Amino acid sequence: MSRRLRHPTEDPAWAKALVLAVVAVFLAGVLILPMVSVFFEALRKGVPAALEAIGTEDARAAIKLTLLTAAIAVPFNVVFGICASWAVAKYEFPFKPFLITLIDLPFSVSPVVAGLIYVLVFGAQGWFGPWLLDHDIKIIFAVPGIVLATIFVTFPFVARELIPLMQEQGVDEEEASVSMGASGLRTFWSVTAPNIRWGLLYGVLLCNARAMGEFGAVSVVSGHIRGLTNTMPLHVEILYNEYDFVGAFAVAALLCFLAVVTLVLKTVLELVQPQARPGGH
Amino acid sequence: MSATLPIDKVAARRPLLRRKSAIPGFALTMGVTLAILSLIVLIPLSAVAVKAADQSFSDFLKAAFNERAMAAYRLSFGAALIAAGINAVFGALTAWALVRYDFPLKSLVNGVIDLPFALPTAVAGIALATLYAPAGWIGALFAPAGVKIAYTPLGVIVALTFIGLPFVVRTLEPVMRDLSADVEEAAASLGAGRLDTIARVILPALAPAWLTGFALAFARAVGEYGSVIFIAGNMPYKSEIAPLLIIIELEQYDYAGAATIAVVMLAVSFLMLLVINAIQGWSRRFS
């Protein structure tokens, strides 16, 4: 075919240029400039000011709490995700689609509602409020509440990554392994785990990003006690509302950097494991 | 273990229901799954319904549909609808460009699309608020025309557009990639212009995925809080979203009121979930 002639399934050059220009302006305004502006605002008064904001005692406490929360919520959801995907993918039972919908449910619940439900269960006026008060256990306005709310909002990430992957792989290899005398656990470790590791990593990556960045749900249950129950996103909010913009954007830049690292790792994973579908939210 | 027994004995020992699976662990994994699901998700979620039912029906209606709440729903649902619409148009163009065109920095652009999944919403919120404020890089372009974006409902739409973008792009992309060239070539060879081909061949094939992406973006945007509150202005009756109203009622210790609004929002979420499932079921029949 001549190079001058446009292939019938190709758009004319002017249409291409127009689409690309519109897309460029749109993405710049909605995605790229916001990201650039985070770093720009953080460094407005120079690198030392930004570093100082990240190094304050409150900021360090917030970073620690965020890491602690993710360190509990992510492994918890990994255990749940593996159990759920094993149960769903390796066996046949009625109401399976219904169970999958229930696992996906937290994605369609507003983060604020996710926080509210734990206040209603564990708060001072809640179901277990009086009992918890008697036994001097604090869940709401304390770290356990933050962890619970984080687990809720990140609940489906690992499971929804693993379920389709395990379903696709079927049960033949596991059945072979079991029939040759391997125990269930051994079968999982030596047969299933190698097959799902990239998908699992992909789910963990997205789960972790959300766990570290969750704002709405955590905001409801945290009580915003500085140095004690502030995660990094909540610390950003406090600094911003106090008009400490350099401080707010410095901590935000740290989170933004984490997000960029997440995206890079995600892209790498998609190259390693093309089945890992792009975008699974 | 059982596999070391002669095969006929194994078959005889197995209960009827589990005849299909030789793999152990069903009781354990299903038990753990249901226990965690109930404790973390189902029982706490039911607390909202119980709390909302803990008042007379007329109180419920008043808490659910008073003027301020109605204004908040209108903003939350309206802005989410408009943002999903914006994403349906520009997200589709983005997906088309990613699938069909070559351009510089393509893999970078492809990576950036998922930014809203990875970036904490509060960070997005303060960045968008600063950018679209009258003195911000983008806000300054609109300020001379008298258009204020940040701290108005327009700002809410901007934040919800940010949040919903990847849903549309990532839902459409695989479907666009799978479009077979034959049909397009056939349309062209039968004399259809490029626009005709797009309108009559390509768009109908994309419709189910398009609707799914739209619905997903809408569902995500309705409940969104973190990225919105910084840019919204949060004026009662004007720029106050429904999730913020829940927080305000919680701060006033009006738990029943907060739970009531949560119930309304949950009802809409479930409805959206059903709609999305229906669209996906419908699209599967066509593919």
XYZ file of C-alpha atoms in Angstrom, chain A residues 6-12 15-17 19-20 22-23 26-38 40-41 44 76 79-80 82-87 90-93 99 101-113 115-122 124-125 127 141 148 151-152 155 171 174-175 178-185 187 202 206 209-210 212-217 219-220 233-234 236-237 240-241 245 248-249 251-253 255-256 258-260 262-263 266-267 270 278-281, chain B residues 1-4 17-18 20-30 32-34 36-37 39-51 86-87 90-91 93-94 96-97 100-103 107 109-132 137-138 151 158 161-163 165 167 170 173-174 177 181-182 184-185 188-189 194 197-198 216 219-220 222-227 229-230 243-244 246-247 250 253 255-256 258-259 261-262 265-266 269-270 273 277:
246
model
C -4.503 6.539 4.410
C -5.487 3.040 5.486
C -9.297 2.882 5.738
C -9.181 2.161 9.483
C -6.942 5.104 10.165
C -8.206 8.536 11.119
C -7.278 11.505 8.913
C -8.480 14.419 13.263
C -5.485 12.795 14.931
C -3.921 16.169 15.631
C -7.798 14.516 19.292
C -4.239 14.574 20.572
C -7.707 17.985 23.154
C -6.405 15.012 25.140
C -7.455 17.774 29.240
C -4.808 15.563 30.848
C -2.616 18.565 31.590
C -5.429 20.349 33.405
C -6.799 17.378 35.299
C -3.793 15.145 36.006
C -0.399 16.534 35.134
C -0.514 20.132 36.367
C -1.983 19.099 39.745
C 0.878 16.657 40.240
C 3.501 19.189 39.156
C 1.962 21.870 41.362
C 2.334 19.668 44.465
C 6.196 23.266 42.965
C 4.276 24.471 46.040
C 8.266 27.347 46.905
C -4.737 -8.631 56.772
C -4.795 -13.255 54.129
C -8.429 -12.474 53.429
C -6.062 -15.515 49.456
C -8.753 -17.284 51.506
C -11.575 -15.659 49.539
C -10.066 -16.328 46.127
C -9.239 -19.943 47.049
C -12.796 -20.544 48.249
C -11.346 -23.690 43.484
C -14.868 -24.854 44.371
C -18.372 -24.692 42.989
C -21.162 -23.512 45.248
C -20.478 -13.524 47.425
C -20.548 -8.750 44.935
C -20.394 -8.639 48.738
C -16.591 -8.714 48.656
C -16.648 -5.812 46.171
C -19.131 -3.882 48.286
C -16.655 -1.585 50.101
C -15.715 -0.048 46.734
C -19.202 1.335 46.314
C -19.484 2.716 49.843
C -18.513 6.341 50.412
C -15.347 6.549 52.542
C -17.209 8.766 54.978
C -19.871 6.086 55.445
C -15.850 5.608 58.901
C -19.365 6.221 60.185
C -20.218 2.529 60.493
C -17.353 1.934 62.918
C -18.361 4.979 64.955
C -21.853 3.482 65.204
C -20.455 0.116 66.320
C -17.515 1.082 68.530
C -19.156 6.040 72.777
C -22.825 5.996 71.680
C -23.308 -0.831 70.149
C -10.455 8.241 68.007
C -10.303 -0.895 60.894
C -9.046 -2.357 56.180
C -12.629 -1.620 55.109
C -10.921 -4.727 51.546
C -8.028 -26.644 39.433
C -3.921 -28.465 42.323
C -5.847 -31.697 41.785
C -3.223 -33.427 45.838
C -3.686 -36.744 44.052
C 0.056 -37.298 44.230
C -0.102 -36.969 47.976
C 0.708 -33.309 48.713
C -1.173 -31.684 51.552
C -3.422 -28.685 50.936
C -0.915 -26.240 52.350
C -0.187 -27.624 47.235
C -0.256 -6.168 41.924
C -2.824 -0.994 44.903
C -1.337 2.873 47.952
C -4.925 3.226 49.099
C -1.461 4.948 52.955
C -3.573 7.555 51.221
C -7.046 6.991 52.664
C -8.541 10.202 53.930
C -12.336 10.250 54.319
C -12.848 7.056 56.320
C -10.846 11.275 59.058
C -14.168 10.205 60.612
C -3.186 12.643 54.673
C -4.820 14.023 57.843
C -1.757 17.451 55.189
C -5.289 18.649 55.899
C -3.381 23.251 54.877
C -6.214 24.528 57.049
C 0.980 25.688 52.613
C 1.082 20.825 53.700
C 2.525 20.482 50.209
C 4.016 16.199 53.212
C 1.755 15.968 50.142
C 4.848 15.765 47.928
C 2.705 11.079 49.373
C 2.806 12.082 45.715
C 4.888 7.325 46.890
C 2.084 7.419 44.323
C 4.588 7.833 41.470
C 3.432 2.862 42.936
C 2.609 3.728 39.320
C 2.554 -1.134 38.559
C 3.745 -0.483 35.014
C 2.046 -5.164 33.893
C -4.657 -2.437 33.837
C -6.578 -0.210 36.118
C -8.309 -2.606 38.498
C -9.362 0.033 40.988
C -3.605 -37.944 52.353
C -6.703 -39.602 50.998
C -4.931 -40.061 47.681
C -2.799 -42.815 49.153
C -21.641 -32.436 47.824
C -17.866 -32.332 47.548
C -16.448 -32.513 42.377
C -13.384 -31.259 44.226
C -10.398 -33.185 45.487
C -8.747 -30.043 46.764
C -8.806 -29.627 50.530
C -9.458 -26.401 52.399
C -12.977 -25.440 51.386
C -14.349 -25.328 54.919
C -11.353 -23.401 56.225
C -11.075 -20.777 53.480
C -14.832 -20.312 53.146
C -12.412 -17.398 57.177
C -13.856 -15.506 54.205
C -17.385 -15.383 55.597
C -14.028 -11.641 58.055
C -16.602 -10.423 55.544
C -17.138 -8.796 60.956
C -15.504 -6.104 58.822
C -18.167 -5.302 56.243
C -21.643 -6.706 56.754
C -22.284 -6.275 60.489
C -20.832 -2.744 60.680
C -22.755 -1.742 57.533
C -25.971 -3.004 59.094
C -25.339 -0.619 61.991
C -26.201 2.261 59.668
C -29.592 0.784 58.853
C -30.275 -0.054 62.501
C -29.350 3.464 63.625
C -16.957 14.921 30.993
C -14.918 11.765 31.578
C -12.519 13.078 27.174
C -11.766 9.670 28.640
C -10.754 10.373 23.350
C -7.828 9.551 25.657
C -8.748 6.163 21.560
C -5.465 8.065 21.367
C -4.881 3.920 17.936
C -2.266 6.662 17.743
C 1.450 6.885 18.255
C 2.723 9.952 19.995
C 4.002 5.111 27.906
C 0.868 9.239 29.540
C -0.407 5.693 29.912
C 1.095 5.505 33.394
C -0.239 8.881 34.472
C -3.837 7.847 33.703
C -3.843 5.706 36.855
C -2.635 8.580 39.046
C -6.090 9.062 40.642
C -5.941 5.433 41.841
C -2.552 5.961 43.477
C -2.599 9.577 44.661
C -4.173 10.176 48.084
C -7.389 12.121 47.642
C -6.350 14.809 50.121
C -3.248 15.521 48.051
C -5.337 15.766 44.910
C -7.717 18.047 46.784
C -5.176 20.637 47.910
C -3.407 20.528 44.537
C -6.624 21.107 42.579
C -7.789 23.809 45.008
C -4.505 25.687 44.599
C -4.437 25.210 40.836
C -8.027 26.291 40.198
C -2.131 28.598 37.343
C -5.438 27.528 35.778
C -14.838 27.189 46.018
C -13.216 19.387 38.586
C -13.528 14.521 37.056
C -10.045 13.848 38.414
C -11.327 10.954 40.543
C -11.054 9.581 34.764
C -12.500 4.281 35.221
C -9.410 1.675 31.569
C -9.206 0.628 26.342
C -9.412 -3.196 26.150
C -8.087 -2.799 21.338
C -10.303 -4.159 11.852
C -12.386 -6.246 9.409
C -14.103 -1.087 9.856
C -12.481 -2.101 6.566
C -14.925 1.696 4.418
C -14.924 -0.571 1.384
C -14.607 7.746 8.351
C -17.781 4.276 10.253
C -17.147 5.748 13.681
C -18.206 3.315 37.559
C -20.473 5.626 41.498
C -16.983 6.535 42.663
C -20.933 10.251 44.395
C -19.259 9.191 47.621
C -15.996 11.054 47.123
C -14.895 13.249 49.995
C -11.157 13.894 50.282
C -10.480 15.561 46.968
C -13.762 19.316 50.433
C -10.660 21.392 49.755
C -20.585 13.073 52.602
C -19.590 16.377 54.231
C -22.613 13.272 57.327
C -19.419 14.547 58.947
C -21.454 13.493 63.384
C -23.456 14.170 67.757
C -25.806 10.023 64.903
C -29.297 9.196 63.644
C -25.725 11.022 59.928
C -26.894 7.412 59.581
C -28.033 10.365 55.021
C -25.662 7.408 54.873
C -26.290 7.269 49.841
C -25.900 3.513 50.359
C -24.699 2.982 45.672
C -26.472 -0.388 45.657
C -24.009 -1.608 41.603
C -23.881 -5.503 36.859
